[in-house]
């Protein structure tokens, strides 16, 4: 699981780092954290890389966490074919501040000073909820995969993007280049996910 944290107070970043990867926390999976003191720097990274969770401060000098949140909700899912969990962690605790961030699409809102165990618990709850929903989400009523074909012949399938021009598959900001035959085989198998494919068809 990849987590990005934005706060221009380095002391706060250290506290969040200790909460996430210090102590006795057991995530049950590998956790990679990246820390940012600049909203602009974070924005440049999330345009090309995917984070499962983002923890954002609303008061950052160069770019508010709200701006990052708006970008993630408007463009992030299209860019990476996945949905990032966003938790606001900020000293702004007025009811209007909380409501505004939730309206923009934040999954949760936590005021400073925060409790380490509570922050971790909220992240785990949000992640578990997302994964539970994904596990129950049907492809369609007919069982067919979610598929979108574009004018440039690229295909979006199961949150992967298949680019036939350069035989590349993209997922969560990462990519793998295949041979022409490997690409064609991968695309065929993904198109038939959940169904048996005969040796003759392959």
Rosetta silent file (secondary structure, phi, psi, omega in degrees, C-alpha in Angstrom):
SEQUENCE: XXXXXXXXXXXXXXXXXXXXXXXXXXXXXXXXXXXXXXXXXXXXXXXXXXXXXXXXXXXXXXXXXXXXXXXXXXXXXXXXXXXXXXXXXXXXXXXXXXXXXXXXXXXXXXXXXXXXXXXXXXXXXXXXXXXXXXXXXXXXXXXXXXXXXXXXXXXXXXXXXXXXXXXXXXXXXXXXXXXXXXXXXXXXXXXXXXXXXXXXXX
SCORE:     score description
SCORE:     0.000 S_00000001
   1 L     0.000  133.846 -179.036    0.000    0.000    0.000 S_00000001
   2 E  -106.843  130.802 -178.195    1.344    3.423   -0.966 S_00000001
   3 E  -125.023  131.029  174.553    0.648    6.456    1.229 S_00000001
   4 E  -111.027  138.547 -178.734    1.414   10.114    0.430 S_00000001
   5 E  -126.503  129.189  178.995    1.466   12.726    3.193 S_00000001
   6 E  -117.530  120.797  174.375    1.336   16.498    2.642 S_00000001
   7 L  -165.189  129.307 -178.599    2.221   18.970    5.418 S_00000001
   8 L   -86.952    5.577  172.632    4.615   21.919    5.311 S_00000001
   9 L   -99.573  110.231 -174.599    5.354   21.532    9.037 S_00000001
  10 H   -64.701  -30.292  177.035    8.253   19.071    9.268 S_00000001
  11 H   -64.813  -41.950  177.105    7.478   18.306   12.902 S_00000001
  12 H   -63.655  -39.652  178.061    3.973   17.235   11.915 S_00000001
  13 H   -61.478  -41.300  178.605    5.389   15.099    9.121 S_00000001
  14 H   -63.607  -37.839  178.396    7.653   13.342   11.591 S_00000001
  15 H   -66.219  -41.174  177.865    4.682   12.695   13.867 S_00000001
  16 H   -66.335  -41.903  178.508    2.672   11.230   10.995 S_00000001
  17 H   -59.083  -44.709  178.834    5.651    9.118    9.914 S_00000001
  18 H   -62.513  -38.206 -179.995    5.989    7.746   13.449 S_00000001
  19 H   -66.533  -38.765 -173.762    2.276    6.983   13.507 S_00000001
  20 H   -81.238  -44.366 -172.318    2.334    5.165   10.170 S_00000001
  21 H  -123.476    5.453  175.967    5.563    3.172   10.229 S_00000001
  22 L  -102.168  179.257  175.567    6.803    3.440   13.804 S_00000001
  23 L    66.183 -147.235 -173.388    5.754    1.617   16.929 S_00000001
  24 L  -105.919   19.657 -178.769    3.886   -1.656   16.829 S_00000001
  25 L   -62.376  131.960  176.899    1.594   -1.002   13.871 S_00000001
  26 L  -121.837  107.011 -177.091    0.929   -4.116   11.840 S_00000001
  27 L   -82.713  -21.670 -176.386   -0.603   -3.363    8.474 S_00000001
  28 L    80.329    6.605  178.174   -0.580   -6.931    7.244 S_00000001
  29 L  -161.094  165.794  178.352    1.063   -5.767    4.022 S_00000001
  30 L   -70.298  133.438 -179.676    4.029   -3.752    2.835 S_00000001
  31 L  -120.042  126.699  177.749    3.522   -0.017    3.350 S_00000001
  32 E  -116.018  124.426 -178.532    5.476    2.640    1.422 S_00000001
  33 E  -115.274  139.146  172.156    5.185    6.263    2.574 S_00000001
  34 E  -125.297  138.119 -173.641    6.263    9.443    0.786 S_00000001
  35 E  -118.055  137.505 -175.324    6.253   12.805    2.525 S_00000001
  36 E  -130.893  136.449  173.093    5.798   16.214    0.909 S_00000001
  37 L  -102.641   -3.459 -178.887    6.151   19.763    2.254 S_00000001
  38 L  -125.894  127.480  176.769    4.968   21.296   -1.042 S_00000001
  39 H   -65.297  -36.756  179.337    1.551   20.853   -2.589 S_00000001
  40 H   -63.549  -40.606  179.096    2.961   21.594   -6.021 S_00000001
  41 H   -64.010  -42.396  178.633    5.567   18.847   -5.621 S_00000001
  42 H   -63.856  -42.342 -178.836    2.893   16.353   -4.597 S_00000001
  43 H   -60.020  -41.448  179.501    0.674   17.335   -7.521 S_00000001
  44 H   -63.239  -36.885 -179.377    3.460   16.686  -10.007 S_00000001
  45 H   -71.767  -44.078 -175.465    4.033   13.225   -8.540 S_00000001
  46 H   -73.305  -10.753  173.962    0.384   12.150   -8.423 S_00000001
  47 L   -70.545  -23.326 -178.235   -0.042   13.071  -12.079 S_00000001
  48 L  -121.467  -11.543 -178.901    2.171   10.094  -12.925 S_00000001
  49 L  -128.242  152.178 -179.162    2.040    7.840   -9.847 S_00000001
  50 L  -104.560  137.466  172.233   -0.805    6.283   -7.866 S_00000001
  51 L  -119.433  135.304  177.849   -1.176    6.364   -4.080 S_00000001
  52 L   -67.877  -36.526 -177.698   -3.701    4.176   -2.291 S_00000001
  53 E  -135.149  139.118  172.019   -4.036    6.760    0.493 S_00000001
  54 E  -124.581  131.495  176.667   -3.329   10.501    0.693 S_00000001
  55 E  -112.399  115.409 -168.508   -3.167   12.405    3.968 S_00000001
  56 E  -122.139  134.308  170.630   -3.489   16.117    3.248 S_00000001
  57 L   -88.173  138.870  179.930   -3.139   19.295    5.294 S_00000001
  58 L   -79.145  -21.548 -177.395   -5.495   22.088    4.197 S_00000001
  59 L  -107.637   85.204  174.494   -3.017   24.809    5.209 S_00000001
  60 L  -123.353  133.375 -168.628    0.023   24.480    2.951 S_00000001
  61 L   -56.117  -48.069 -171.973    1.675   27.678    1.767 S_00000001
  62 L   -86.941  -25.859 -178.554    2.025   26.987   -1.956 S_00000001
  63 L  -162.917  118.795 -178.354   -1.074   24.838   -2.563 S_00000001
  64 L   -63.172  150.453  174.571   -3.857   23.856   -0.203 S_00000001
  65 H   -60.269  -26.106  176.801   -4.704   20.234    0.368 S_00000001
  66 H   -63.114  -36.122  179.047   -8.185   21.100   -0.916 S_00000001
  67 H   -66.717  -42.303  176.648   -6.703   21.833   -4.345 S_00000001
  68 H   -61.073  -44.995  179.521   -4.973   18.447   -4.339 S_00000001
  69 H   -58.824  -44.497  179.028   -8.230   16.804   -3.278 S_00000001
  70 H   -61.447  -41.529  179.294  -10.130   18.483   -6.123 S_00000001
  71 H   -64.389  -44.718 -178.751   -7.560   17.306   -8.678 S_00000001
  72 H   -59.662  -43.692 -177.426   -7.624   13.752   -7.349 S_00000001
  73 H   -75.090  -29.171 -177.943  -11.406   13.557   -7.527 S_00000001
  74 H   -86.044  -37.407 -172.849  -11.678   15.239  -10.934 S_00000001
  75 H  -123.531  -23.659 -171.129   -8.742   13.651  -12.761 S_00000001
  76 H   -59.582  -46.001 -177.803   -7.018   11.076  -10.562 S_00000001
  77 H   -65.481  -35.881  178.011   -9.300    8.126  -11.170 S_00000001
  78 H   -69.642  -37.086 -177.320   -9.182    8.702  -14.932 S_00000001
  79 H   -69.982  -38.178 -172.904   -5.389    9.042  -14.877 S_00000001
  80 H  -116.407   -0.647  178.383   -4.719    5.901  -12.850 S_00000001
  81 L    58.535   33.250  176.696   -7.929    3.868  -13.278 S_00000001
  82 L  -156.615  165.756 -172.344   -8.273    3.598   -9.519 S_00000001
  83 L  -110.690  119.656  177.786   -9.711    5.525   -6.583 S_00000001
  84 L   -85.700  139.146  171.816   -7.400    7.051   -3.958 S_00000001
  85 E   -80.815  131.544 -179.498   -8.539    7.348   -0.358 S_00000001
  86 E  -122.063  124.397  177.861   -8.079   10.932    0.860 S_00000001
  87 E  -119.047  122.976  177.274   -7.954   11.861    4.548 S_00000001
  88 E   -84.266  129.222  178.421   -7.695   15.511    5.557 S_00000001
  89 E  -127.258  104.989 -166.604   -5.421   16.090    8.574 S_00000001
  90 E  -152.541  161.189  177.146   -5.510   19.745    9.534 S_00000001
  91 L   -83.455   -7.855 -179.852   -5.775   22.305   12.318 S_00000001
  92 L   -82.308  106.700 -169.926   -8.921   23.748   10.697 S_00000001
  93 L  -116.108    3.682  179.634  -11.661   22.203   12.793 S_00000001
  94 L   -63.452  152.254 -178.512  -14.733   24.398   12.232 S_00000001
  95 H   -56.270  -41.234 -179.791  -17.885   22.599   11.081 S_00000001
  96 H   -63.148  -35.591  178.301  -17.810   24.447    7.748 S_00000001
  97 H   -64.855  -44.560 -179.729  -14.237   23.299    7.095 S_00000001
  98 H   -63.216  -48.521 -177.968  -15.152   19.680    7.720 S_00000001
  99 H   -61.539  -41.416 -178.679  -18.291   19.844    5.582 S_00000001
 100 H   -61.801  -45.709 -179.123  -16.445   21.557    2.721 S_00000001
 101 H   -66.805  -40.228  178.394  -13.735   18.905    2.520 S_00000001
 102 H   -65.352  -36.365  178.083  -16.217   16.056    2.729 S_00000001
 103 H   -66.204  -31.297  178.469  -18.279   17.700   -0.008 S_00000001
 104 H   -76.183  -12.200  176.041  -15.176   17.861   -2.193 S_00000001
 105 L   117.853   10.357  176.494  -14.761   14.109   -1.830 S_00000001
 106 L   -65.979  142.896  177.534  -12.585   13.501    1.233 S_00000001
 107 L   -79.968  -28.485 -178.115  -13.125   10.087    2.791 S_00000001
 108 E  -157.890  166.453 -176.310  -12.415   11.320    6.300 S_00000001
 109 E  -143.382  123.969 -177.359  -11.407   14.428    8.268 S_00000001
 110 E  -130.636  128.242 -177.083   -9.159   14.475   11.317 S_00000001
 111 E   -90.670  147.198  173.265   -8.240   17.588   13.307 S_00000001
 112 L   -83.951  151.803   -6.027   -4.833   18.324   14.820 S_00000001
 113 L   -70.429  143.072 -174.272   -3.486   17.553   17.301 S_00000001
 114 L  -106.569  159.883  174.805   -4.202   13.974   16.292 S_00000001
 115 L   -99.027  128.810 -174.984   -3.868   10.650   18.059 S_00000001
 116 H   -56.444  -45.957 -177.348   -1.599    8.199   16.251 S_00000001
 117 H   -65.321  -34.147  178.770   -3.753    5.160   16.911 S_00000001
 118 H   -68.926  -41.703  178.539   -6.855    6.984   15.691 S_00000001
 119 H   -59.388  -48.418 -179.610   -5.171    8.053   12.440 S_00000001
 120 H   -62.483  -41.886 -179.358   -4.063    4.492   11.709 S_00000001
 121 H   -63.001  -39.846  179.596   -7.498    3.119   12.619 S_00000001
 122 H   -66.981  -39.182  177.869   -9.235    5.560   10.266 S_00000001
 123 H   -63.263  -48.091 -178.662   -6.883    4.649    7.409 S_00000001
 124 H   -61.138  -40.753  179.472   -7.420    0.929    7.947 S_00000001
 125 H   -62.920  -44.624 -179.543  -11.191    1.384    8.098 S_00000001
 126 H   -64.006  -41.849  179.573  -11.228    3.384    4.844 S_00000001
 127 H   -65.391  -45.420 -179.981   -8.991    0.855    3.087 S_00000001
 128 H   -62.256  -39.737  179.186  -11.049   -2.114    4.307 S_00000001
 129 H   -64.087  -44.983  179.569  -14.270   -0.417    3.204 S_00000001
 130 H   -60.826  -46.938 -178.073  -12.900    0.301   -0.251 S_00000001
 131 H   -66.556  -35.451  177.666  -11.637   -3.249   -0.723 S_00000001
 132 H   -64.344  -43.802  179.159  -14.895   -4.714    0.516 S_00000001
 133 H   -65.206  -40.248  179.279  -16.871   -2.636   -1.975 S_00000001
 134 H   -64.557  -35.531 -179.688  -14.513   -3.564   -4.805 S_00000001
 135 H   -68.640  -25.665 -179.279  -14.923   -7.241   -3.950 S_00000001
 136 H   -96.915   -6.499 -173.524  -18.704   -6.970   -4.244 S_00000001
 137 L   -77.627  118.761  177.935  -18.783   -4.772   -7.345 S_00000001
 138 L   -75.941  152.493  175.832  -20.100   -6.686  -10.400 S_00000001
 139 L   -67.433  -43.795  175.982  -18.612   -6.027  -13.812 S_00000001
 140 L  -173.243  174.925  179.782  -22.109   -5.730  -15.253 S_00000001
 141 L   -66.574  -24.479 -179.928  -25.410   -7.518  -15.200 S_00000001
 142 L   -91.881   -5.031 -177.979  -24.218   -9.780  -18.022 S_00000001
 143 L    85.073    1.573 -179.149  -20.887  -10.569  -16.343 S_00000001
 144 L   -76.830  150.038 -179.916  -18.950   -8.790  -19.084 S_00000001
 145 L   -70.437  154.939  174.126  -15.833   -6.801  -18.131 S_00000001
 146 L   -71.412  116.555 -172.594  -15.867   -3.011  -17.953 S_00000001
 147 E  -136.120  134.181  175.087  -14.409   -2.042  -21.315 S_00000001
 148 E  -132.566  124.538  178.221  -13.896    1.260  -23.093 S_00000001
 149 E  -106.353  134.462 -175.268  -12.380    1.497  -26.568 S_00000001
 150 L  -106.313  164.946 -177.422  -10.902    4.814  -27.706 S_00000001
 151 L   -62.208  -27.304 -179.862  -10.412    6.396  -31.127 S_00000001
 152 L   -86.027   12.084  178.676   -6.632    5.832  -30.933 S_00000001
 153 L    76.140    1.397  174.952   -7.330    2.056  -30.584 S_00000001
 154 L   -74.542  157.356 -175.643   -6.294    2.003  -26.929 S_00000001
 155 E  -132.162  131.597  170.978   -8.525   -0.007  -24.597 S_00000001
 156 E   -99.433  121.943 -173.086   -9.438    0.514  -20.931 S_00000001
 157 E  -147.670  122.614 -179.497  -10.203   -2.867  -19.407 S_00000001
 158 L    52.764   40.296  179.153  -10.417   -3.913  -15.742 S_00000001
 159 L    67.735   10.182  171.455   -8.709   -0.614  -14.772 S_00000001
 160 E  -104.019  149.349  172.573   -5.791   -1.433  -17.064 S_00000001
 161 E  -112.217  126.450  178.808   -5.032    0.569  -20.200 S_00000001
 162 E  -103.366  118.570 -179.656   -3.839   -1.369  -23.258 S_00000001
 163 E  -109.010  100.157 -175.592   -1.895    0.735  -25.793 S_00000001
 164 L   -67.659  -26.071 -177.579   -1.504   -1.299  -29.023 S_00000001
 165 L   -58.985  -42.774 -179.655    0.754    1.267  -30.718 S_00000001
 166 L  -117.022   14.197  177.697    3.672    0.503  -28.385 S_00000001
 167 L    53.196   46.986 -176.265    2.382   -2.811  -26.919 S_00000001
 168 E  -119.394  140.448  175.531    2.273   -1.306  -23.424 S_00000001
 169 E  -113.757  131.670 -178.473   -0.073   -1.989  -20.510 S_00000001
 170 E  -114.402  140.730  176.473   -0.560    0.723  -17.857 S_00000001
 171 E  -156.689  124.737  177.327   -1.884    0.282  -14.321 S_00000001
 172 L    53.580   41.388  176.701   -1.700    2.628  -11.306 S_00000001
 173 L    80.312    0.974  178.523    0.925    4.825  -12.922 S_00000001
 174 E  -109.952  164.540 -178.430    3.146    1.874  -13.829 S_00000001
 175 E  -146.816  155.256  174.153    3.700    0.282  -17.210 S_00000001
 176 E  -138.150  133.284 -179.611    5.036   -2.887  -18.822 S_00000001
 177 E   -98.982  129.447 -177.687    6.111   -3.233  -22.453 S_00000001
 178 L  -116.120  166.983  169.989    5.327   -6.546  -24.156 S_00000001
 179 L   -73.961  167.748 -178.952    6.071   -8.155  -27.480 S_00000001
 180 H   -59.609  -42.326 -178.869    3.314   -7.994  -30.084 S_00000001
 181 H   -69.391  -42.348  178.092    2.287  -11.603  -29.414 S_00000001
 182 H   -61.216  -40.792 -179.481    2.375  -11.177  -25.608 S_00000001
 183 H   -63.683  -46.720 -178.976    0.260   -8.034  -25.890 S_00000001
 184 H   -62.408  -40.112  179.345   -2.359   -9.722  -28.077 S_00000001
 185 H   -66.679  -43.874  179.471   -2.539  -12.705  -25.707 S_00000001
 186 H   -61.470  -43.923 -179.419   -2.856  -10.499  -22.616 S_00000001
 187 H   -63.823  -40.285  179.430   -5.621   -8.447  -24.207 S_00000001
 188 H   -64.828  -43.511 -178.858   -7.538  -11.556  -25.223 S_00000001
 189 H   -66.904  -38.537  178.494   -7.304  -13.075  -21.739 S_00000001
 190 H   -67.542  -38.021  178.212   -8.386   -9.834  -20.076 S_00000001
 191 H   -63.165  -26.364 -177.106  -11.339   -9.528  -22.461 S_00000001
 192 L  -110.227   25.298 -179.815  -12.387  -13.021  -21.374 S_00000001
 193 L   -56.060  131.384 -179.592  -11.709  -12.651  -17.645 S_00000001
 194 L    88.228   -4.204  178.921  -13.857  -15.105  -15.686 S_00000001
 195 L  -122.090  150.083  177.200  -14.471  -17.302  -18.723 S_00000001
 196 L   -75.567  139.930  177.573  -12.623  -20.364  -19.973 S_00000001
 197 L  -120.056  124.751 -175.875  -10.614  -19.901  -23.161 S_00000001
 198 L   -71.222  155.274  175.962   -9.859  -22.975  -25.242 S_00000001
 199 L   -59.037  -36.449 -179.516   -6.376  -23.886  -26.386 S_00000001
 200 L   -64.604  -40.011  179.378   -7.630  -23.659  -29.965 S_00000001
 201 L   -65.147  -40.443  179.248   -8.837  -20.065  -29.429 S_00000001
 202 L   -66.359    0.000    0.000   -5.467  -19.088  -27.957 S_00000001
